[in-house]
Amino acid sequence: MMDATKIPQPAQQAAEQFPIAFHDQITYVGPLGAAWAPGRVNLIGEHTDYNDGFVLPLAVDRVAVFAGRRRDDTTIRLWSQHFKEYAQFSLAGLPETFEQQRGGLPGWARYILGVMAELARAGVPLSGFDAVVGGDVPLGGGMSSSASLEVATVQAGALFSGGKFTIGEENATLKPMEVAALCQRAEHSASGLRSGILDQSASCLGKPGKAILIDCRSLEYRYLPFADPALSLMVIDTGVRRELATSGYNERRQQCEEAVKILRDVITQHEPGSMQAQQIRALRDISPEQFARYKQYLPEILRRRAGYVIAEDERVFQVVALLEKHQVEAVGPILWQGHAGLRDEYEVSCVELDTLVEVAHQVPGVLGARMMGGGFGGCTINLVRNEAIETLRQAVEQRYPERTGRQASIDICRAAGGPGHTSFS
Ligand code: GLA
């Protein structure tokens, strides 16, 4: 059994609710247990993941949780603390029965079914269970609530497998990055969003006080120190929710793919002997110098989209170099630049996000801010000196509603650990 102080608070709360939510006379096979996985913020490297590029996220101290018990059949019954509703599906016939079962489930449970279908496809041994699903990652608030739910689902699968399915670096059924890739596939099938691997990998790899540099092509990663006691990360939610899939995320992805095709053709024509040119597969393979030389061959929109992505990969390397030297304050200006690129070149910002960034810009002690995640709504990330937290809070509370007619919500996050599971006895 795990030290109770290490079990995230929301997991304890879900465990307390379990006997209330599931009180029928079922014979369970195992003890009460809990599984959890964190949300994430992304310091820099936005919309670079699906361009085979680089990202620099950190897992935050907010988690999605399951608390429940193993059954002796293939049924999964769930109670959502957020939505106050039950959902039920069967492991039998997965992944083939995914489509058929999906239709009858509420949105949140589709992610769980999607992950179970992918685990079944991977041949992982699974068992049925009853569980309360909850957590404190703000839903749809830009901290990747869906990815944290997916990764927590895999942990729940391991917890309720009775030791047959393990997750870890060595001698385990699945390695952390295999879990991330599997959850990314589940996200695609559950939501239709052609998302990259940023959110799921950040959730799988979190470490207290560390940012994670991830190469989204090789899936290699390494940790960088991110803990300056004088600074805080504030996440400010616009309150604007737009379905990413319908609001241009998939379109941006297509535009990047189109830009790659054009640039590869042009560069191979101009540099016929070049192996590098022939091997261009993604924007990640085009250097800023090469882009400057050939960008005039792209239609104007694609030039802006590709220009943003190539510059953003460079910004990731700049931030990495600063973190290696423990110069966290110097990261600030790079965040403002990232926002300008997302707003003007990649065009995934919106009035509300721009307003929050402008308000932050006027507050002394805010070192940098930018929109975070897919965009078109969601939240901003702000790197703030501790003494400026209150001033920024007041500025947002006053000016954001004045300019947008909406309320923003403000959270302070810390770089936290990754997913886990435990039995209570
Ligand atoms: C969403 C997607 C991620 C990533 C970001 C933008 O959060 O899920 O894969 O593409 O947008 O960086």
Short mmCIF file of C-alpha atoms and ligand atoms in Angstrom, two decimals:
data_model
loop_
_atom_site.label_atom_id
_atom_site.label_comp_id
_atom_site.label_asym_id
_atom_site.label_seq_id
_atom_site.Cartn_x
_atom_site.Cartn_y
_atom_site.Cartn_z
CA MET A 1 0.00 0.00 0.00
CA MET A 2 1.14 3.49 -0.79
CA ASP A 3 1.88 6.29 1.65
CA ALA A 4 -1.48 8.12 1.89
CA THR A 5 0.23 11.51 1.61
CA LYS A 6 1.45 10.59 -1.89
CA ILE A 7 -2.01 9.79 -3.20
CA PRO A 8 -3.42 12.90 -4.90
CA GLN A 9 -6.27 14.48 -2.96
CA PRO A 10 -8.83 14.06 -5.79
CA ALA A 11 -8.06 10.30 -5.82
CA GLN A 12 -8.83 10.12 -2.10
CA GLN A 13 -12.10 11.96 -2.68
CA ALA A 14 -13.09 9.63 -5.50
CA ALA A 15 -12.27 6.63 -3.29
CA GLU A 16 -14.55 7.98 -0.58
CA GLN A 17 -17.35 8.31 -3.09
CA PHE A 18 -16.97 4.79 -4.48
CA PRO A 19 -19.20 2.98 -1.94
CA ILE A 20 -21.84 5.67 -2.38
CA ALA A 21 -21.87 5.48 -6.18
CA PHE A 22 -21.69 1.65 -6.33
CA HIS A 23 -23.73 0.12 -3.54
CA ASP A 24 -25.39 -2.84 -5.26
CA GLN A 25 -24.43 -6.33 -4.09
CA ILE A 26 -21.61 -7.12 -6.50
CA THR A 27 -18.78 -9.44 -5.61
CA TYR A 28 -15.58 -7.64 -6.39
CA VAL A 29 -12.36 -9.49 -7.06
CA GLY A 30 -9.85 -7.05 -5.66
CA PRO A 31 -9.47 -4.24 -3.11
CA LEU A 32 -10.35 -0.59 -3.59
CA GLY A 33 -7.68 1.17 -5.66
CA ALA A 34 -7.01 4.48 -7.35
CA ALA A 35 -5.30 5.55 -10.58
CA TRP A 36 -4.40 9.03 -11.73
CA ALA A 37 -2.60 11.09 -14.39
CA PRO A 38 -1.74 14.80 -14.55
CA GLY A 39 -2.77 17.59 -16.90
CA ARG A 40 -0.08 19.67 -18.57
CA VAL A 41 1.00 23.13 -19.52
CA ASN A 42 3.25 23.75 -22.50
CA LEU A 43 6.02 26.25 -21.95
CA ILE A 44 6.85 26.61 -25.64
CA GLY A 45 6.53 24.58 -28.85
CA GLU A 46 2.93 25.06 -29.93
CA HIS A 47 1.59 23.30 -33.04
CA THR A 48 5.02 21.82 -33.58
CA ASP A 49 4.18 18.27 -32.40
CA TYR A 50 2.33 17.19 -35.55
CA ASN A 51 5.11 18.74 -37.62
CA ASP A 52 7.56 16.18 -36.13
CA GLY A 53 9.08 19.06 -34.15
CA PHE A 54 9.91 19.82 -30.55
CA VAL A 55 7.80 20.69 -27.49
CA LEU A 56 8.65 21.71 -23.94
CA PRO A 57 5.72 20.93 -21.63
CA LEU A 58 5.48 20.16 -17.94
CA ALA A 59 2.97 18.04 -16.09
CA VAL A 60 1.00 20.07 -13.56
CA ASP A 61 -0.34 19.41 -10.08
CA ARG A 62 -3.86 18.69 -11.35
CA VAL A 63 -4.97 15.13 -12.03
CA ALA A 64 -7.68 13.01 -13.61
CA VAL A 65 -8.53 10.09 -11.33
CA PHE A 66 -10.26 6.71 -11.13
CA ALA A 67 -11.13 5.03 -7.86
CA GLY A 68 -12.77 1.63 -7.90
CA ARG A 69 -12.65 -2.15 -7.71
CA ARG A 70 -12.05 -4.99 -10.11
CA ARG A 71 -14.98 -7.15 -11.25
CA ASP A 72 -14.92 -10.79 -12.30
CA ASP A 73 -16.41 -10.06 -15.73
CA THR A 74 -15.80 -7.77 -18.73
CA THR A 75 -18.16 -4.96 -17.71
CA ILE A 76 -16.89 -1.44 -16.99
CA ARG A 77 -19.24 0.79 -15.01
CA LEU A 78 -18.30 4.41 -14.37
CA TRP A 79 -19.67 7.30 -12.33
CA SER A 80 -18.50 10.78 -13.36
CA GLN A 81 -18.10 13.24 -10.50
CA HIS A 82 -18.02 16.10 -13.01
CA PHE A 83 -21.11 15.20 -15.00
CA LYS A 84 -23.02 13.36 -12.25
CA GLU A 85 -23.90 10.48 -14.53
CA TYR A 86 -23.18 6.80 -15.02
CA ALA A 87 -21.83 5.15 -18.15
CA GLN A 88 -21.31 1.50 -18.90
CA PHE A 89 -19.64 -0.54 -21.63
CA SER A 90 -18.11 -3.95 -22.17
CA LEU A 91 -14.57 -5.04 -22.93
CA ALA A 92 -16.01 -7.96 -24.87
CA GLY A 93 -15.25 -7.75 -28.57
CA LEU A 94 -13.04 -4.64 -28.34
CA PRO A 95 -11.62 -3.10 -30.47
CA GLU A 96 -14.18 -4.32 -33.05
CA THR A 97 -17.17 -3.23 -30.95
CA PHE A 98 -15.77 0.29 -30.42
CA GLU A 99 -17.94 2.05 -33.03
CA GLN A 100 -21.08 0.27 -31.97
CA GLN A 101 -20.57 0.98 -28.24
CA ARG A 102 -19.35 4.55 -28.74
CA GLY A 103 -22.72 5.87 -29.90
CA GLY A 104 -24.46 5.07 -26.62
CA LEU A 105 -21.91 6.82 -24.41
CA PRO A 106 -21.58 10.41 -23.16
CA GLY A 107 -18.53 12.33 -24.46
CA TRP A 108 -16.31 11.81 -21.39
CA ALA A 109 -16.81 8.03 -21.42
CA ARG A 110 -15.89 7.80 -25.11
CA TYR A 111 -12.31 8.68 -24.24
CA ILE A 112 -12.24 5.82 -21.74
CA LEU A 113 -13.77 3.39 -24.22
CA GLY A 114 -11.30 4.62 -26.87
CA VAL A 115 -8.33 3.86 -24.63
CA MET A 116 -9.69 0.44 -23.67
CA ALA A 117 -10.19 -0.35 -27.37
CA GLU A 118 -6.55 0.60 -28.09
CA LEU A 119 -5.31 -1.47 -25.13
CA ALA A 120 -7.33 -4.43 -26.44
CA ARG A 121 -5.85 -3.88 -29.92
CA ALA A 122 -2.38 -3.98 -28.36
CA GLY A 123 -3.24 -7.34 -26.76
CA VAL A 124 -2.98 -6.05 -23.19
CA PRO A 125 -4.78 -8.22 -20.57
CA LEU A 126 -7.76 -6.31 -19.15
CA SER A 127 -10.46 -6.88 -16.61
CA GLY A 128 -13.82 -5.25 -15.93
CA PHE A 129 -14.20 -2.78 -13.06
CA ASP A 130 -16.50 -0.27 -11.40
CA ALA A 131 -14.99 3.16 -10.77
CA VAL A 132 -15.68 6.74 -9.84
CA VAL A 133 -14.07 9.11 -12.37
CA GLY A 134 -13.10 12.60 -11.25
CA GLY A 135 -10.19 14.95 -10.76
CA ASP A 136 -9.25 18.60 -10.66
CA VAL A 137 -7.96 19.30 -14.19
CA PRO A 138 -10.30 22.09 -15.39
CA LEU A 139 -12.44 20.54 -18.13
CA GLY A 140 -11.69 22.00 -21.55
CA GLY A 141 -9.62 24.69 -19.83
CA GLY A 142 -6.43 24.20 -21.82
CA MET A 143 -4.59 21.90 -19.39
CA SER A 144 -5.40 18.79 -21.42
CA SER A 145 -8.19 17.30 -19.39
CA SER A 146 -8.86 14.72 -22.09
CA ALA A 147 -5.22 13.55 -22.28
CA SER A 148 -5.05 13.24 -18.49
CA LEU A 149 -8.25 11.16 -18.55
CA GLU A 150 -6.80 8.91 -21.27
CA VAL A 151 -3.52 8.36 -19.45
CA ALA A 152 -5.37 7.76 -16.16
CA THR A 153 -7.48 5.17 -18.01
CA VAL A 154 -4.36 3.21 -18.91
CA GLN A 155 -3.28 3.37 -15.26
CA ALA A 156 -6.73 2.12 -14.26
CA GLY A 157 -6.37 -0.72 -16.78
CA ALA A 158 -3.09 -1.69 -15.12
CA LEU A 159 -4.48 -1.32 -11.60
CA PHE A 160 -7.48 -3.55 -12.26
CA SER A 161 -5.57 -6.16 -14.29
CA GLY A 162 -4.45 -7.77 -11.04
CA GLY A 163 -0.77 -7.36 -11.89
CA LYS A 164 -0.97 -8.82 -15.41
CA PHE A 165 -0.46 -5.48 -17.11
CA THR A 166 2.37 -3.19 -15.99
CA ILE A 167 3.70 0.21 -17.10
CA GLY A 168 7.34 1.23 -16.77
CA GLU A 169 10.69 1.69 -18.49
CA GLU A 170 11.96 -1.86 -18.02
CA ASN A 171 10.32 -5.31 -18.18
CA ALA A 172 6.84 -3.79 -18.33
CA THR A 173 3.93 -4.45 -20.69
CA LEU A 174 4.05 -0.84 -21.94
CA LYS A 175 6.67 1.91 -21.71
CA PRO A 176 5.49 5.47 -20.87
CA MET A 177 5.88 6.71 -24.46
CA GLU A 178 3.99 3.67 -25.76
CA VAL A 179 1.18 4.65 -23.41
CA ALA A 180 1.30 8.20 -24.82
CA ALA A 181 1.11 6.98 -28.43
CA LEU A 182 -1.75 4.64 -27.61
CA CYS A 183 -3.68 7.44 -25.88
CA GLN A 184 -3.08 9.72 -28.87
CA ARG A 185 -4.70 7.10 -31.13
CA ALA A 186 -7.61 6.88 -28.68
CA GLU A 187 -8.00 10.68 -28.79
CA HIS A 188 -8.20 10.55 -32.59
CA SER A 189 -10.92 7.91 -32.57
CA ALA A 190 -12.86 9.43 -29.65
CA SER A 191 -12.82 13.07 -30.76
CA GLY A 192 -11.90 13.21 -34.45
CA LEU A 193 -9.12 15.69 -33.66
CA ARG A 194 -5.89 14.83 -35.47
CA SER A 195 -3.90 15.94 -32.44
CA GLY A 196 -0.17 15.46 -31.95
CA ILE A 197 1.50 13.68 -29.06
CA LEU A 198 2.23 16.71 -26.85
CA ASP A 199 -0.54 16.35 -24.28
CA GLN A 200 -0.39 12.61 -23.71
CA SER A 201 3.40 12.48 -23.51
CA ALA A 202 3.56 15.37 -21.03
CA SER A 203 1.02 13.57 -18.84
CA CYS A 204 2.97 10.29 -19.04
CA LEU A 205 6.41 11.76 -18.33
CA GLY A 206 5.81 14.42 -15.64
CA LYS A 207 8.45 14.97 -12.94
CA PRO A 208 8.33 17.49 -10.09
CA GLY A 209 10.35 20.63 -10.87
CA LYS A 210 11.11 19.57 -14.45
CA ALA A 211 10.15 20.64 -17.93
CA ILE A 212 10.32 17.91 -20.57
CA LEU A 213 11.93 18.40 -23.98
CA ILE A 214 10.27 15.96 -26.37
CA ASP A 215 11.34 15.20 -29.91
CA CYS A 216 7.96 14.42 -31.46
CA ARG A 217 9.54 12.38 -34.28
CA SER A 218 11.88 10.05 -32.43
CA LEU A 219 9.83 10.30 -29.21
CA GLU A 220 13.09 10.74 -27.30
CA TYR A 221 12.91 13.08 -24.32
CA ARG A 222 14.99 14.65 -21.62
CA TYR A 223 14.30 16.66 -18.50
CA LEU A 224 15.29 20.26 -17.82
CA PRO A 225 15.19 22.06 -14.49
CA PHE A 226 12.14 24.26 -14.11
CA ALA A 227 11.86 25.42 -10.52
CA ASP A 228 12.59 29.01 -9.61
CA PRO A 229 11.01 29.73 -6.22
CA ALA A 230 10.70 33.44 -7.10
CA LEU A 231 8.54 32.74 -10.17
CA SER A 232 5.11 31.27 -10.78
CA LEU A 233 3.22 29.90 -13.74
CA MET A 234 -0.27 31.34 -13.97
CA VAL A 235 -2.81 29.77 -16.26
CA ILE A 236 -5.65 32.11 -17.18
CA ASP A 237 -8.71 30.61 -18.81
CA THR A 238 -10.64 32.78 -21.27
CA GLY A 239 -13.81 30.80 -20.63
CA VAL A 240 -14.13 30.45 -24.42
CA ARG A 241 -14.68 26.87 -25.59
CA ARG A 242 -14.54 26.07 -29.25
CA GLU A 243 -14.37 22.58 -30.63
CA LEU A 244 -10.79 22.41 -31.90
CA ALA A 245 -11.71 19.87 -34.56
CA THR A 246 -14.19 22.21 -36.19
CA SER A 247 -12.29 25.40 -35.58
CA GLY A 248 -9.32 24.93 -37.81
CA TYR A 249 -6.92 22.61 -35.97
CA ASN A 250 -7.16 19.89 -38.60
CA GLU A 251 -7.02 22.58 -41.29
CA ARG A 252 -3.73 23.93 -39.90
CA ARG A 253 -2.35 20.42 -39.97
CA GLN A 254 -3.29 20.05 -43.62
CA GLN A 255 -1.77 23.40 -44.51
CA CYS A 256 1.52 22.35 -42.93
CA GLU A 257 1.49 19.10 -44.91
CA GLU A 258 0.84 21.04 -48.11
CA ALA A 259 3.68 23.46 -47.37
CA VAL A 260 6.03 20.50 -46.85
CA LYS A 261 5.13 19.03 -50.26
CA ILE A 262 5.72 22.30 -52.09
CA LEU A 263 8.97 23.07 -50.28
CA ARG A 264 10.32 19.55 -50.81
CA ASP A 265 9.67 19.77 -54.55
CA VAL A 266 11.20 23.23 -54.86
CA ILE A 267 14.24 22.39 -52.76
CA THR A 268 14.94 19.11 -54.59
CA GLN A 269 14.69 20.97 -57.91
CA HIS A 270 17.18 23.59 -56.77
CA GLU A 271 19.48 21.21 -54.91
CA PRO A 272 19.26 18.04 -57.05
CA GLY A 273 22.14 16.17 -55.38
CA SER A 274 21.07 16.90 -51.84
CA MET A 275 20.13 13.87 -49.73
CA GLN A 276 18.74 16.18 -47.05
CA ALA A 277 16.33 17.72 -49.57
CA GLN A 278 15.03 14.31 -50.64
CA GLN A 279 14.44 13.31 -47.05
CA ILE A 280 12.20 16.24 -46.15
CA ARG A 281 9.10 14.73 -44.56
CA ALA A 282 7.89 17.45 -42.22
CA LEU A 283 8.49 21.13 -41.44
CA ARG A 284 10.95 19.94 -38.81
CA ASP A 285 13.32 19.02 -41.65
CA ILE A 286 13.53 22.55 -43.04
CA SER A 287 16.07 24.89 -41.46
CA PRO A 288 15.31 28.60 -40.97
CA GLU A 289 18.00 29.42 -43.58
CA GLN A 290 16.50 27.05 -46.12
CA PHE A 291 13.07 28.47 -45.45
CA ALA A 292 14.32 32.03 -45.99
CA ARG A 293 15.80 30.94 -49.33
CA TYR A 294 12.70 29.18 -50.67
CA LYS A 295 9.69 30.67 -48.94
CA GLN A 296 8.77 32.83 -51.91
CA TYR A 297 7.58 29.68 -53.69
CA LEU A 298 4.80 29.16 -51.15
CA PRO A 299 1.37 30.76 -51.41
CA GLU A 300 1.09 33.58 -48.87
CA ILE A 301 -1.01 31.70 -46.29
CA LEU A 302 1.22 28.63 -46.32
CA ARG A 303 4.28 30.87 -46.03
CA ARG A 304 2.93 32.32 -42.80
CA ARG A 305 1.90 28.93 -41.40
CA ALA A 306 5.23 27.24 -42.16
CA GLY A 307 7.22 30.33 -41.09
CA TYR A 308 5.57 30.21 -37.69
CA VAL A 309 6.27 26.48 -37.13
CA ILE A 310 9.92 26.71 -38.19
CA ALA A 311 10.49 29.74 -35.93
CA GLU A 312 8.66 28.03 -33.04
CA ASP A 313 11.02 25.03 -33.15
CA GLU A 314 13.89 27.54 -32.86
CA ARG A 315 12.19 29.14 -29.87
CA VAL A 316 12.06 25.74 -28.17
CA PHE A 317 15.85 25.43 -28.53
CA GLN A 318 16.33 28.97 -27.19
CA VAL A 319 14.26 28.18 -24.10
CA VAL A 320 16.11 24.89 -23.58
CA ALA A 321 19.45 26.73 -23.65
CA LEU A 322 18.16 29.18 -21.02
CA LEU A 323 16.77 26.46 -18.73
CA GLU A 324 20.07 24.60 -18.92
CA LYS A 325 21.66 27.75 -17.47
CA HIS A 326 18.83 28.13 -14.91
CA GLN A 327 17.90 31.49 -16.51
CA VAL A 328 14.15 31.08 -16.23
CA GLU A 329 13.45 34.84 -16.18
CA ALA A 330 15.00 35.20 -19.63
CA VAL A 331 12.37 32.83 -21.07
CA GLY A 332 9.74 35.59 -20.80
CA PRO A 333 10.43 37.52 -24.02
CA ILE A 334 10.32 34.28 -26.02
CA LEU A 335 6.77 33.67 -24.78
CA TRP A 336 5.62 37.08 -26.08
CA GLN A 337 7.21 36.27 -29.45
CA GLY A 338 5.49 32.89 -29.53
CA HIS A 339 2.14 34.56 -28.97
CA ALA A 340 2.71 37.07 -31.76
CA GLY A 341 3.44 34.18 -34.13
CA LEU A 342 0.35 32.23 -33.09
CA ARG A 343 -1.78 35.36 -33.48
CA ASP A 344 -0.44 36.84 -36.72
CA GLU A 345 1.09 33.97 -38.68
CA TYR A 346 -0.58 30.81 -37.49
CA GLU A 347 -3.86 32.62 -36.76
CA VAL A 348 -5.13 30.35 -34.00
CA SER A 349 -5.65 33.03 -31.36
CA CYS A 350 -8.87 34.95 -30.68
CA VAL A 351 -9.87 38.33 -29.22
CA GLU A 352 -10.18 36.90 -25.71
CA LEU A 353 -6.72 35.28 -25.73
CA ASP A 354 -5.16 38.42 -27.22
CA THR A 355 -6.86 40.53 -24.55
CA LEU A 356 -5.44 38.39 -21.73
CA VAL A 357 -1.95 38.61 -23.22
CA GLU A 358 -2.26 42.40 -23.67
CA VAL A 359 -3.45 42.85 -20.08
CA ALA A 360 -0.54 40.71 -18.83
CA HIS A 361 1.90 42.74 -20.95
CA GLN A 362 0.98 45.91 -19.06
CA VAL A 363 1.69 44.44 -15.63
CA PRO A 364 5.26 44.95 -14.36
CA GLY A 365 6.69 41.67 -13.14
CA VAL A 366 4.92 39.57 -15.77
CA LEU A 367 7.93 38.23 -17.66
CA GLY A 368 6.05 36.67 -20.56
CA ALA A 369 2.69 35.28 -21.64
CA ARG A 370 1.17 33.52 -24.60
CA MET A 371 -1.85 31.53 -25.62
CA MET A 372 -1.43 27.84 -24.98
CA GLY A 373 -2.63 24.65 -26.66
CA GLY A 374 -4.66 24.34 -29.83
CA GLY A 375 -6.08 27.87 -29.63
CA PHE A 376 -9.35 29.54 -30.70
CA GLY A 377 -10.15 29.75 -26.97
CA GLY A 378 -8.79 27.98 -23.90
CA CYS A 379 -6.12 29.62 -21.83
CA THR A 380 -2.90 31.62 -21.63
CA ILE A 381 0.26 30.71 -19.76
CA ASN A 382 1.97 33.51 -17.84
CA LEU A 383 5.45 33.51 -16.34
CA VAL A 384 5.17 35.85 -13.39
CA ARG A 385 7.36 37.12 -10.55
CA ASN A 386 5.64 36.10 -7.31
CA GLU A 387 5.20 39.71 -6.22
CA ALA A 388 3.24 40.44 -9.42
CA ILE A 389 0.67 37.64 -8.99
CA GLU A 390 -1.88 39.81 -7.22
CA THR A 391 -1.47 42.76 -9.57
CA LEU A 392 -2.01 40.50 -12.57
CA ARG A 393 -5.02 38.91 -10.91
CA GLN A 394 -6.59 42.32 -10.28
CA ALA A 395 -5.78 43.59 -13.76
CA VAL A 396 -7.42 40.52 -15.33
CA GLU A 397 -10.45 40.66 -13.04
CA GLN A 398 -11.04 44.28 -13.93
CA ARG A 399 -10.06 44.64 -17.58
CA TYR A 400 -10.96 41.26 -19.07
CA PRO A 401 -14.72 41.55 -18.38
CA GLU A 402 -14.67 45.22 -19.46
CA ARG A 403 -13.22 44.34 -22.84
CA THR A 404 -14.84 40.97 -23.53
CA GLY A 405 -17.96 40.72 -21.37
CA ARG A 406 -16.62 37.46 -19.92
CA GLN A 407 -15.06 36.26 -16.69
CA ALA A 408 -11.65 34.61 -16.69
CA SER A 409 -10.51 32.03 -14.17
CA ILE A 410 -7.00 32.00 -12.81
CA ASP A 411 -4.90 29.08 -11.62
CA ILE A 412 -1.32 28.79 -10.39
CA CYS A 413 0.47 25.58 -11.40
CA ARG A 414 3.62 23.79 -10.47
CA ALA A 415 5.69 21.23 -12.40
CA ALA A 416 4.50 17.96 -10.90
CA GLY A 417 4.93 14.20 -11.13
CA GLY A 418 3.50 11.75 -13.64
CA PRO A 419 0.75 9.14 -13.47
CA GLY A 420 0.38 6.32 -10.97
CA HIS A 421 -1.91 3.84 -9.29
CA THR A 422 -2.21 2.14 -5.94
CA SER A 423 -4.38 -0.25 -3.94
CA PHE A 424 -5.72 0.87 -0.60
CA SER A 425 -5.19 -2.47 1.11
C1 GLA B 1 -3.66 20.56 -28.81
C2 GLA B 1 -3.24 19.19 -29.33
C3 GLA B 1 -1.73 18.99 -29.20
C4 GLA B 1 -0.96 20.16 -29.80
C5 GLA B 1 -1.53 21.49 -29.31
C6 GLA B 1 -0.89 22.66 -30.01
O1 GLA B 1 -3.44 20.65 -27.43
O2 GLA B 1 -3.90 18.17 -28.60
O3 GLA B 1 -1.35 17.78 -29.81
O4 GLA B 1 -0.96 20.11 -31.20
O5 GLA B 1 -2.93 21.57 -29.48
O6 GLA B 1 0.46 22.74 -29.70
#
